[in-house]
Amino acid sequence: MALTILKGTIVSAPSLGRLDSMEDGFLVAEDGRITGVYLVLPERFSGAPVTDCGGDLIVPSFADLHLHAPQYPMLGMGMDLPLLEWLEAYAFPTEARFADLDYARTVYRRLAAELIRHGTTRVCMFSSLHTDATLVLMEELERAGVTGYVGKVNMDRNSAPGLLEETTEQSKRETLRWLDACGDFRRVHPMLTPRFTPSCTNGLLAFLGKLAKERGLPVQSHLSENSAEMDWVRQLHPDCAQYWQTYAKYGLWNDRTVMAHCVWSDERERAAMRDAGVTVVHCANSNQNICSGVAPVRVMLDEGLQVALGSDIAGGDQLDMFDVVASSIRASKARRMMDGWQTAFLTVAEAWFLGTSAGAAFFGAKPGFAPGNPLHAMVIRDSGLPQPHPLTAAQRLERAVYRRQSDAVRAVWSEGRQVFSAEQP
Ligand code: GUN
Ligand code: FE
């Protein structure tokens, strides 16, 4: 039996707003699954090797529930246009490069390594429309230790004809070819990915909805991100009073659906998400960078929606989820100021829950370091920051979120396996 025992200051979010912490605690995983967190190591483990993390924090690793792998080459650039113009000017030409498999291999290997170094071990990720590059992406993620879902993007209209657009037939055929080729992956699985309603014909949406049902596949897309996008959806689907109905109409709306943004989703649309068990992915950096708006995340949580966080690179400018957690707090404060101080903001404990436990829930994990969960964890060192007086574990976590240092993540475990150590060259 494989045994992992980590010793250090263990901090996790067992529920929204709560942080559990234990100094000099032991986190034990057997055969890759957590079996317990202990102040005193049980007798049956005496003599077993212990990884002593000293005073470092041991926390669950991050789940990034929305990011675009083929936008990694434009990370930190071109954020001077609103969504629809930004797609045409920057995103589509950048994604078009992934017809080249050598280029895809180089970029995706680097992306996968960078995700792991930043402690992101679970993702729901968009690829481009290219089937073979999507398979390369899945290979590179699996090799690096990033787990979760990846989608070959479907886009058969209103995209970039001749550059980045499929015919409906191609889109259907390539989706089936891609799914056939996904069987060999163990930790990275396919997720159907209609880019968003404007870029898919009704026939394609219907095909994907049927496929999702027949094969039990999860679905990811974008929803109510930007007001021009929403006007466009209304024109394209005059029979749908609300944007979400364009997905629901085709069977793309259930508890295995992930919808990014939802900045402008009103009470009705939010109720539709809650009732169906759709997961909302809040992408605060992206929403600010391309001026989409400020999502009412606190209200969504109060209403009982499932909310997780996404970097949404490259609308988002950071794949580092520490930054994404901090941005979600800032966005909630902006929302509070906009709402006449009526809504509460996210606390650090709440935002930390969203970036870790809430995202992990989509993959079937229980919150925090619950027994039974596959071990997804990281070690954070903050000894480089000033320590003029003793801090609680919660204070240290808060400071790690806001003042993260480039080498703060010292080690990472994913699905029970150590996938990163900063101590090795
Ligand atoms: N909506 C459709 N495609 C995209 C994309 O690539 N990024 C974002 N932020 N929104 C989208
Ligand atoms: Fe996106």
Short mmCIF file of C-alpha atoms and ligand atoms in Angstrom, two decimals:
data_model
loop_
_atom_site.label_atom_id
_atom_site.label_comp_id
_atom_site.label_asym_id
_atom_site.label_seq_id
_atom_site.Cartn_x
_atom_site.Cartn_y
_atom_site.Cartn_z
CA MET A 1 0.00 0.00 0.00
CA ALA A 2 1.27 3.48 -0.87
CA LEU A 3 1.34 5.73 2.16
CA THR A 4 1.79 9.51 2.20
CA ILE A 5 2.15 11.34 5.51
CA LEU A 6 2.62 15.11 5.44
CA LYS A 7 3.40 17.05 8.63
CA GLY A 8 2.91 20.81 8.94
CA THR A 9 0.27 23.49 9.51
CA ILE A 10 -2.80 22.00 7.85
CA VAL A 11 -5.50 24.43 6.68
CA SER A 12 -8.62 23.69 4.65
CA ALA A 13 -12.14 24.98 4.01
CA PRO A 14 -14.70 22.38 5.15
CA SER A 15 -17.65 24.66 4.33
CA LEU A 16 -18.29 28.10 2.90
CA GLY A 17 -16.80 30.64 5.29
CA ARG A 18 -15.12 28.18 7.63
CA LEU A 19 -11.41 27.39 7.87
CA ASP A 20 -10.10 24.41 9.82
CA SER A 21 -6.49 24.59 10.86
CA MET A 22 -4.10 22.40 12.83
CA GLU A 23 -0.51 23.27 13.66
CA ASP A 24 2.00 20.41 13.60
CA GLY A 25 -0.71 18.16 12.21
CA PHE A 26 -0.42 15.01 10.09
CA LEU A 27 -2.28 14.58 6.82
CA VAL A 28 -2.42 10.89 5.87
CA ALA A 29 -3.28 9.40 2.48
CA GLU A 30 -3.35 5.68 1.75
CA ASP A 31 -3.24 4.49 -1.84
CA GLY A 32 -3.71 8.11 -2.91
CA ARG A 33 -6.84 8.77 -0.84
CA ILE A 34 -7.01 10.84 2.31
CA THR A 35 -7.71 8.73 5.37
CA GLY A 36 -7.35 11.36 8.08
CA VAL A 37 -5.92 14.53 9.59
CA TYR A 38 -4.39 13.95 13.03
CA LEU A 39 -2.77 15.94 15.79
CA VAL A 40 -1.15 12.74 17.03
CA LEU A 41 -0.13 10.20 14.41
CA PRO A 42 -2.00 6.93 15.04
CA GLU A 43 0.07 4.02 16.32
CA ARG A 44 -0.38 1.98 13.16
CA PHE A 45 1.71 4.55 11.24
CA SER A 46 4.65 4.50 13.65
CA GLY A 47 7.89 4.02 11.78
CA ALA A 48 6.33 5.11 8.47
CA PRO A 49 8.18 7.84 6.56
CA VAL A 50 6.85 11.34 7.24
CA THR A 51 7.37 14.32 4.91
CA ASP A 52 8.06 17.07 7.42
CA CYS A 53 7.04 20.42 5.92
CA GLY A 54 8.28 22.29 8.98
CA GLY A 55 6.28 25.46 9.54
CA ASP A 56 4.89 25.51 6.00
CA LEU A 57 1.16 25.49 5.28
CA ILE A 58 -0.39 22.33 3.85
CA VAL A 59 -3.58 23.22 1.97
CA PRO A 60 -5.78 21.68 -0.75
CA SER A 61 -4.58 22.51 -4.24
CA PHE A 62 -6.67 24.68 -6.58
CA ALA A 63 -9.45 23.86 -9.04
CA ASP A 64 -9.59 26.27 -12.00
CA LEU A 65 -13.00 25.68 -13.53
CA HIS A 66 -12.62 27.88 -16.58
CA LEU A 67 -9.58 28.60 -18.74
CA HIS A 68 -8.64 28.59 -22.41
CA ALA A 69 -5.43 26.65 -23.08
CA PRO A 70 -4.87 28.03 -26.62
CA GLN A 71 -5.04 31.59 -25.27
CA TYR A 72 -1.95 30.99 -23.12
CA PRO A 73 0.32 32.54 -25.80
CA MET A 74 -1.57 35.87 -25.46
CA LEU A 75 -1.60 35.87 -21.65
CA GLY A 76 -1.12 39.41 -20.39
CA MET A 77 -1.76 41.03 -23.77
CA GLY A 78 -4.57 42.58 -25.79
CA MET A 79 -7.15 43.43 -23.20
CA ASP A 80 -8.19 46.75 -24.72
CA LEU A 81 -11.42 45.59 -26.39
CA PRO A 82 -14.78 44.29 -25.16
CA LEU A 83 -15.63 40.60 -25.57
CA LEU A 84 -16.92 40.29 -29.16
CA GLU A 85 -14.25 42.57 -30.66
CA TRP A 86 -11.60 40.98 -28.42
CA LEU A 87 -12.50 37.51 -29.72
CA GLU A 88 -12.06 38.61 -33.33
CA ALA A 89 -8.95 40.71 -32.85
CA TYR A 90 -7.00 38.51 -30.45
CA ALA A 91 -8.51 35.23 -29.35
CA PHE A 92 -9.44 33.69 -32.72
CA PRO A 93 -6.11 34.44 -34.46
CA THR A 94 -4.20 33.11 -31.44
CA GLU A 95 -6.24 29.91 -31.30
CA ALA A 96 -5.83 29.40 -35.06
CA ARG A 97 -2.12 28.70 -34.49
CA PHE A 98 -3.01 25.36 -32.90
CA ALA A 99 -3.47 23.74 -36.28
CA ASP A 100 0.31 23.31 -35.91
CA LEU A 101 0.91 20.32 -33.64
CA ASP A 102 4.55 21.15 -32.86
CA TYR A 103 3.47 24.57 -31.71
CA ALA A 104 0.69 22.98 -29.66
CA ARG A 105 3.11 20.54 -28.01
CA THR A 106 5.54 23.30 -27.00
CA VAL A 107 2.87 25.64 -25.67
CA TYR A 108 0.82 23.02 -23.86
CA ARG A 109 3.82 21.40 -22.18
CA ARG A 110 4.74 24.77 -20.76
CA LEU A 111 1.17 25.56 -19.72
CA ALA A 112 0.76 22.23 -17.93
CA ALA A 113 4.01 22.70 -16.02
CA GLU A 114 3.06 26.25 -15.05
CA LEU A 115 -0.34 25.16 -13.77
CA ILE A 116 1.24 22.53 -11.55
CA ARG A 117 3.90 24.92 -10.25
CA HIS A 118 1.08 27.25 -9.19
CA GLY A 119 -0.82 24.48 -7.43
CA THR A 120 -3.66 24.00 -9.92
CA THR A 121 -4.39 20.27 -10.10
CA ARG A 122 -7.98 20.23 -11.34
CA VAL A 123 -9.39 22.04 -14.37
CA CYS A 124 -12.32 22.45 -16.69
CA MET A 125 -10.47 23.69 -19.74
CA PHE A 126 -11.29 24.83 -23.26
CA SER A 127 -8.99 23.72 -26.04
CA SER A 128 -9.41 25.08 -29.58
CA LEU A 129 -11.52 23.50 -32.33
CA HIS A 130 -8.51 21.38 -33.40
CA THR A 131 -8.97 17.70 -32.53
CA ASP A 132 -5.32 16.68 -32.68
CA ALA A 133 -4.07 19.65 -30.70
CA THR A 134 -6.73 18.88 -28.11
CA LEU A 135 -5.33 15.36 -27.76
CA VAL A 136 -1.84 16.84 -27.38
CA LEU A 137 -3.19 19.12 -24.65
CA MET A 138 -4.74 16.17 -22.81
CA GLU A 139 -1.47 14.23 -23.05
CA GLU A 140 0.54 17.11 -21.66
CA LEU A 141 -1.88 17.74 -18.79
CA GLU A 142 -1.90 14.09 -17.86
CA ARG A 143 1.87 13.88 -17.99
CA ALA A 144 2.24 16.93 -15.72
CA GLY A 145 -0.42 15.81 -13.24
CA VAL A 146 -3.25 18.20 -14.08
CA THR A 147 -6.55 16.31 -13.82
CA GLY A 148 -10.14 17.07 -14.84
CA TYR A 149 -11.91 17.91 -18.06
CA VAL A 150 -10.86 19.28 -21.43
CA GLY A 151 -13.07 20.20 -24.37
CA LYS A 152 -12.46 20.32 -28.07
CA VAL A 153 -14.30 23.56 -28.90
CA ASN A 154 -17.30 23.46 -31.25
CA MET A 155 -17.81 26.57 -33.38
CA ASP A 156 -19.58 26.31 -36.74
CA ARG A 157 -20.79 29.87 -37.28
CA ASN A 158 -20.03 33.55 -36.57
CA SER A 159 -16.38 32.81 -35.93
CA ALA A 160 -13.44 33.40 -38.28
CA PRO A 161 -14.21 31.68 -41.61
CA GLY A 162 -11.07 30.37 -43.27
CA LEU A 163 -9.11 30.86 -40.07
CA LEU A 164 -11.03 29.38 -37.15
CA GLU A 165 -14.39 27.89 -38.01
CA GLU A 166 -15.75 24.43 -38.80
CA THR A 167 -18.66 23.36 -40.94
CA THR A 168 -21.43 21.69 -38.97
CA GLU A 169 -20.48 18.32 -40.46
CA GLN A 170 -16.80 18.77 -39.61
CA SER A 171 -17.66 19.81 -36.08
CA LYS A 172 -19.81 16.71 -35.52
CA ARG A 173 -17.34 14.34 -37.15
CA GLU A 174 -14.31 15.74 -35.35
CA THR A 175 -16.10 15.64 -32.01
CA LEU A 176 -16.78 11.93 -32.49
CA ARG A 177 -13.20 11.29 -33.63
CA TRP A 178 -11.91 13.16 -30.58
CA LEU A 179 -14.15 11.22 -28.19
CA ASP A 180 -12.99 7.93 -29.71
CA ALA A 181 -9.37 8.94 -29.07
CA CYS A 182 -9.95 9.98 -25.43
CA GLY A 183 -10.24 6.45 -24.07
CA ASP A 184 -6.56 6.13 -23.16
CA PHE A 185 -6.46 9.01 -20.70
CA ARG A 186 -6.77 8.14 -17.04
CA ARG A 187 -7.01 11.46 -15.28
CA VAL A 188 -8.08 13.88 -18.02
CA HIS A 189 -11.51 13.36 -19.52
CA PRO A 190 -13.59 14.88 -22.32
CA MET A 191 -16.18 17.59 -21.76
CA LEU A 192 -18.45 18.85 -24.53
CA THR A 193 -17.64 22.47 -25.30
CA PRO A 194 -19.93 24.53 -27.52
CA ARG A 195 -17.95 27.79 -27.44
CA PHE A 196 -21.02 29.89 -26.73
CA THR A 197 -24.45 30.18 -28.31
CA PRO A 198 -23.50 32.69 -31.05
CA SER A 199 -20.79 30.41 -32.44
CA CYS A 200 -22.95 27.26 -32.74
CA THR A 201 -25.83 26.53 -35.11
CA ASN A 202 -28.98 25.06 -33.64
CA GLY A 203 -28.24 21.78 -35.42
CA LEU A 204 -24.85 21.56 -33.73
CA LEU A 205 -26.27 22.40 -30.28
CA ALA A 206 -28.89 19.69 -30.74
CA PHE A 207 -26.21 17.18 -31.75
CA LEU A 208 -24.12 18.01 -28.68
CA GLY A 209 -27.11 17.81 -26.33
CA LYS A 210 -27.96 14.37 -27.67
CA LEU A 211 -24.35 13.25 -27.34
CA ALA A 212 -24.16 14.54 -23.77
CA LYS A 213 -27.20 12.48 -22.87
CA GLU A 214 -26.20 9.31 -24.73
CA ARG A 215 -22.66 9.23 -23.37
CA GLY A 216 -23.17 10.91 -19.99
CA LEU A 217 -20.74 13.71 -20.82
CA PRO A 218 -20.36 16.98 -18.93
CA VAL A 219 -20.76 20.29 -20.75
CA GLN A 220 -19.05 23.68 -20.45
CA SER A 221 -19.77 27.00 -22.10
CA HIS A 222 -20.16 30.76 -21.54
CA LEU A 223 -23.27 32.54 -20.30
CA SER A 224 -24.39 36.17 -19.94
CA GLU A 225 -20.87 37.56 -19.90
CA ASN A 226 -21.41 40.80 -21.80
CA SER A 227 -24.43 42.85 -22.81
CA ALA A 228 -23.62 42.94 -26.57
CA GLU A 229 -23.27 39.15 -26.49
CA MET A 230 -26.67 38.86 -24.81
CA ASP A 231 -28.34 41.14 -27.40
CA TRP A 232 -26.87 38.94 -30.10
CA VAL A 233 -28.19 35.76 -28.47
CA ARG A 234 -31.66 37.33 -28.28
CA GLN A 235 -31.53 38.03 -32.03
CA LEU A 236 -30.34 34.51 -32.83
CA HIS A 237 -32.92 32.82 -30.59
CA PRO A 238 -36.06 35.00 -30.56
CA ASP A 239 -37.99 32.09 -29.07
CA CYS A 240 -35.85 32.15 -25.91
CA ALA A 241 -36.67 34.80 -23.35
CA GLN A 242 -33.35 34.24 -21.64
CA TYR A 243 -29.85 33.20 -22.68
CA TRP A 244 -29.79 30.04 -20.52
CA GLN A 245 -32.77 28.69 -22.42
CA THR A 246 -30.69 28.45 -25.60
CA TYR A 247 -28.66 25.76 -23.81
CA ALA A 248 -31.56 24.15 -21.94
CA LYS A 249 -33.56 23.83 -25.17
CA TYR A 250 -30.91 21.48 -26.56
CA GLY A 251 -30.25 19.36 -23.46
CA LEU A 252 -27.13 21.23 -22.39
CA TRP A 253 -28.37 22.28 -18.97
CA ASN A 254 -28.02 19.98 -15.96
CA ASP A 255 -25.90 19.29 -12.89
CA ARG A 256 -22.91 18.36 -15.06
CA THR A 257 -22.98 21.74 -16.80
CA VAL A 258 -20.42 24.44 -16.08
CA MET A 259 -21.20 28.01 -17.20
CA ALA A 260 -18.50 30.66 -17.13
CA HIS A 261 -19.15 34.28 -16.10
CA CYS A 262 -22.93 34.76 -15.60
CA VAL A 263 -22.14 38.41 -14.91
CA TRP A 264 -25.55 39.64 -16.05
CA SER A 265 -27.69 36.64 -15.12
CA ASP A 266 -30.83 38.02 -13.48
CA GLU A 267 -32.90 36.42 -10.74
CA ARG A 268 -34.72 34.12 -13.16
CA GLU A 269 -31.58 32.94 -14.87
CA ARG A 270 -29.91 32.39 -11.49
CA ALA A 271 -32.93 30.37 -10.31
CA ALA A 272 -32.63 28.24 -13.46
CA MET A 273 -29.00 27.54 -12.60
CA ARG A 274 -29.79 26.69 -9.00
CA ASP A 275 -32.70 24.45 -9.89
CA ALA A 276 -30.73 22.50 -12.49
CA GLY A 277 -27.56 22.30 -10.36
CA VAL A 278 -25.47 24.14 -12.97
CA THR A 279 -22.07 25.31 -11.67
CA VAL A 280 -21.32 29.01 -12.19
CA VAL A 281 -17.67 29.89 -12.72
CA HIS A 282 -16.79 33.36 -11.54
CA CYS A 283 -13.86 34.84 -13.48
CA ALA A 284 -13.16 38.16 -11.79
CA ASN A 285 -9.93 39.04 -13.60
CA SER A 286 -11.40 38.45 -17.02
CA ASN A 287 -14.59 40.34 -16.21
CA GLN A 288 -12.55 43.38 -15.29
CA ASN A 289 -9.92 43.12 -18.06
CA ILE A 290 -12.40 43.03 -20.92
CA CYS A 291 -14.90 45.27 -19.14
CA SER A 292 -17.66 42.67 -18.96
CA GLY A 293 -18.98 43.76 -15.55
CA VAL A 294 -18.95 42.68 -11.93
CA ALA A 295 -20.78 39.42 -11.22
CA PRO A 296 -23.04 39.37 -8.14
CA VAL A 297 -21.28 36.38 -6.60
CA ARG A 298 -22.34 37.03 -3.02
CA VAL A 299 -25.98 37.10 -4.11
CA MET A 300 -25.52 33.85 -6.04
CA LEU A 301 -24.13 32.17 -2.95
CA ASP A 302 -26.95 33.51 -0.78
CA GLU A 303 -29.42 32.13 -3.31
CA GLY A 304 -27.86 28.69 -3.05
CA LEU A 305 -26.09 28.43 -6.42
CA GLN A 306 -22.97 26.33 -6.92
CA VAL A 307 -20.15 28.80 -7.58
CA ALA A 308 -16.50 28.06 -8.33
CA LEU A 309 -13.63 30.21 -9.63
CA GLY A 310 -11.85 30.39 -12.98
CA SER A 311 -8.76 32.18 -14.22
CA ASP A 312 -10.31 32.41 -17.71
CA ILE A 313 -6.90 32.94 -19.21
CA ALA A 314 -6.39 34.87 -21.40
CA GLY A 315 -9.30 37.23 -20.76
CA GLY A 316 -7.87 36.71 -17.29
CA ASP A 317 -4.25 37.82 -17.07
CA GLN A 318 -3.12 35.39 -14.32
CA LEU A 319 -3.30 31.63 -14.17
CA ASP A 320 -2.17 31.84 -10.55
CA MET A 321 -5.26 30.97 -8.52
CA PHE A 322 -3.97 32.87 -5.47
CA ASP A 323 -4.49 35.96 -7.61
CA VAL A 324 -7.87 34.73 -8.81
CA VAL A 325 -9.00 34.19 -5.20
CA ALA A 326 -7.88 37.71 -4.23
CA SER A 327 -9.58 39.18 -7.32
CA SER A 328 -12.86 37.50 -6.47
CA ILE A 329 -12.78 39.21 -3.08
CA ARG A 330 -12.02 42.58 -4.68
CA ALA A 331 -14.82 42.08 -7.22
CA SER A 332 -17.28 41.32 -4.44
CA LYS A 333 -16.24 44.55 -2.72
CA ALA A 334 -16.70 46.50 -5.96
CA ARG A 335 -20.15 44.95 -6.20
CA ARG A 336 -20.89 46.02 -2.63
CA MET A 337 -19.93 49.60 -3.47
CA MET A 338 -22.05 49.49 -6.64
CA ASP A 339 -25.02 48.05 -4.75
CA GLY A 340 -25.23 50.91 -2.25
CA TRP A 341 -23.46 48.83 0.42
CA GLN A 342 -26.40 46.43 0.47
CA THR A 343 -24.53 43.21 -0.36
CA ALA A 344 -21.83 41.58 1.75
CA PHE A 345 -18.41 40.91 0.24
CA LEU A 346 -16.59 37.59 0.14
CA THR A 347 -14.40 36.85 3.13
CA VAL A 348 -10.99 35.27 2.59
CA ALA A 349 -12.32 31.99 3.99
CA GLU A 350 -15.23 32.07 1.52
CA ALA A 351 -13.09 32.90 -1.50
CA TRP A 352 -10.61 30.20 -0.48
CA PHE A 353 -13.49 27.72 -0.32
CA LEU A 354 -14.58 28.72 -3.84
CA GLY A 355 -11.07 28.30 -5.28
CA THR A 356 -10.50 24.91 -3.66
CA SER A 357 -13.43 22.95 -2.17
CA ALA A 358 -16.21 24.36 -4.39
CA GLY A 359 -14.27 23.64 -7.56
CA ALA A 360 -13.27 20.18 -6.34
CA ALA A 361 -16.95 19.39 -5.70
CA PHE A 362 -17.55 19.33 -9.44
CA PHE A 363 -15.18 16.36 -9.56
CA GLY A 364 -17.02 14.56 -6.78
CA ALA A 365 -14.72 15.53 -3.89
CA LYS A 366 -16.04 16.38 -0.46
CA PRO A 367 -14.94 19.76 1.00
CA GLY A 368 -11.49 20.31 2.47
CA PHE A 369 -9.29 17.34 3.36
CA ALA A 370 -12.25 15.01 3.89
CA PRO A 371 -11.46 11.30 4.23
CA GLY A 372 -12.09 9.49 0.97
CA ASN A 373 -10.96 12.38 -1.22
CA PRO A 374 -8.07 11.72 -3.58
CA LEU A 375 -5.08 13.65 -2.24
CA HIS A 376 -4.91 17.07 -3.97
CA ALA A 377 -2.67 19.24 -1.85
CA MET A 378 0.12 21.78 -1.89
CA VAL A 379 2.70 23.12 0.51
CA ILE A 380 2.99 26.91 0.79
CA ARG A 381 6.02 28.58 2.33
CA ASP A 382 5.65 32.09 3.73
CA SER A 383 8.88 32.27 5.71
CA GLY A 384 10.22 34.82 3.19
CA LEU A 385 7.62 37.30 4.40
CA PRO A 386 8.25 39.30 7.57
CA GLN A 387 7.26 37.57 10.82
CA PRO A 388 7.44 40.37 13.40
CA HIS A 389 4.88 38.66 15.64
CA PRO A 390 3.15 35.26 15.67
CA LEU A 391 0.29 34.85 13.18
CA THR A 392 -2.63 32.44 13.18
CA ALA A 393 -2.92 29.93 10.37
CA ALA A 394 -5.89 31.89 8.97
CA GLN A 395 -3.86 35.12 8.95
CA ARG A 396 -1.01 33.34 7.22
CA LEU A 397 -3.36 31.98 4.57
CA GLU A 398 -4.82 35.46 3.99
CA ARG A 399 -1.36 36.89 3.56
CA ALA A 400 -0.37 34.07 1.22
CA VAL A 401 -3.39 34.95 -0.94
CA TYR A 402 -2.57 38.65 -1.15
CA ARG A 403 1.21 38.57 -0.94
CA ARG A 404 1.97 35.36 -2.75
CA GLN A 405 5.59 35.03 -3.74
CA SER A 406 6.69 33.45 -6.96
CA ASP A 407 8.28 30.48 -5.20
CA ALA A 408 5.67 30.12 -2.43
CA VAL A 409 4.40 26.75 -3.68
CA ARG A 410 6.99 24.20 -2.54
CA ALA A 411 5.31 20.89 -3.38
CA VAL A 412 2.12 19.64 -5.04
CA TRP A 413 0.17 16.36 -4.93
CA SER A 414 -2.47 15.47 -7.50
CA GLU A 415 -4.69 12.36 -7.33
CA GLY A 416 -2.42 11.01 -4.62
CA ARG A 417 0.80 11.47 -6.56
CA GLN A 418 3.49 14.04 -5.87
CA VAL A 419 3.76 16.02 -9.11
CA PHE A 420 5.95 18.93 -8.07
CA SER A 421 8.78 19.63 -5.67
CA ALA A 422 10.58 22.95 -5.57
CA GLU A 423 13.43 21.30 -3.70
CA GLN A 424 14.51 19.33 -6.76
CA PRO A 425 16.33 21.05 -9.61
N1 GUN B 1 -17.09 33.75 -25.09
C1 GUN B 1 -16.88 32.99 -26.19
N2 GUN B 1 -15.57 32.70 -26.32
C2 GUN B 1 -14.95 33.28 -25.29
C3 GUN B 1 -13.59 33.34 -24.88
O1 GUN B 1 -12.68 32.79 -25.50
N3 GUN B 1 -13.32 34.05 -23.75
C4 GUN B 1 -14.29 34.66 -23.03
N4 GUN B 1 -13.97 35.34 -21.93
N5 GUN B 1 -15.58 34.63 -23.40
C5 GUN B 1 -15.90 33.95 -24.51
FE FE B 2 -13.87 31.96 -21.31
#
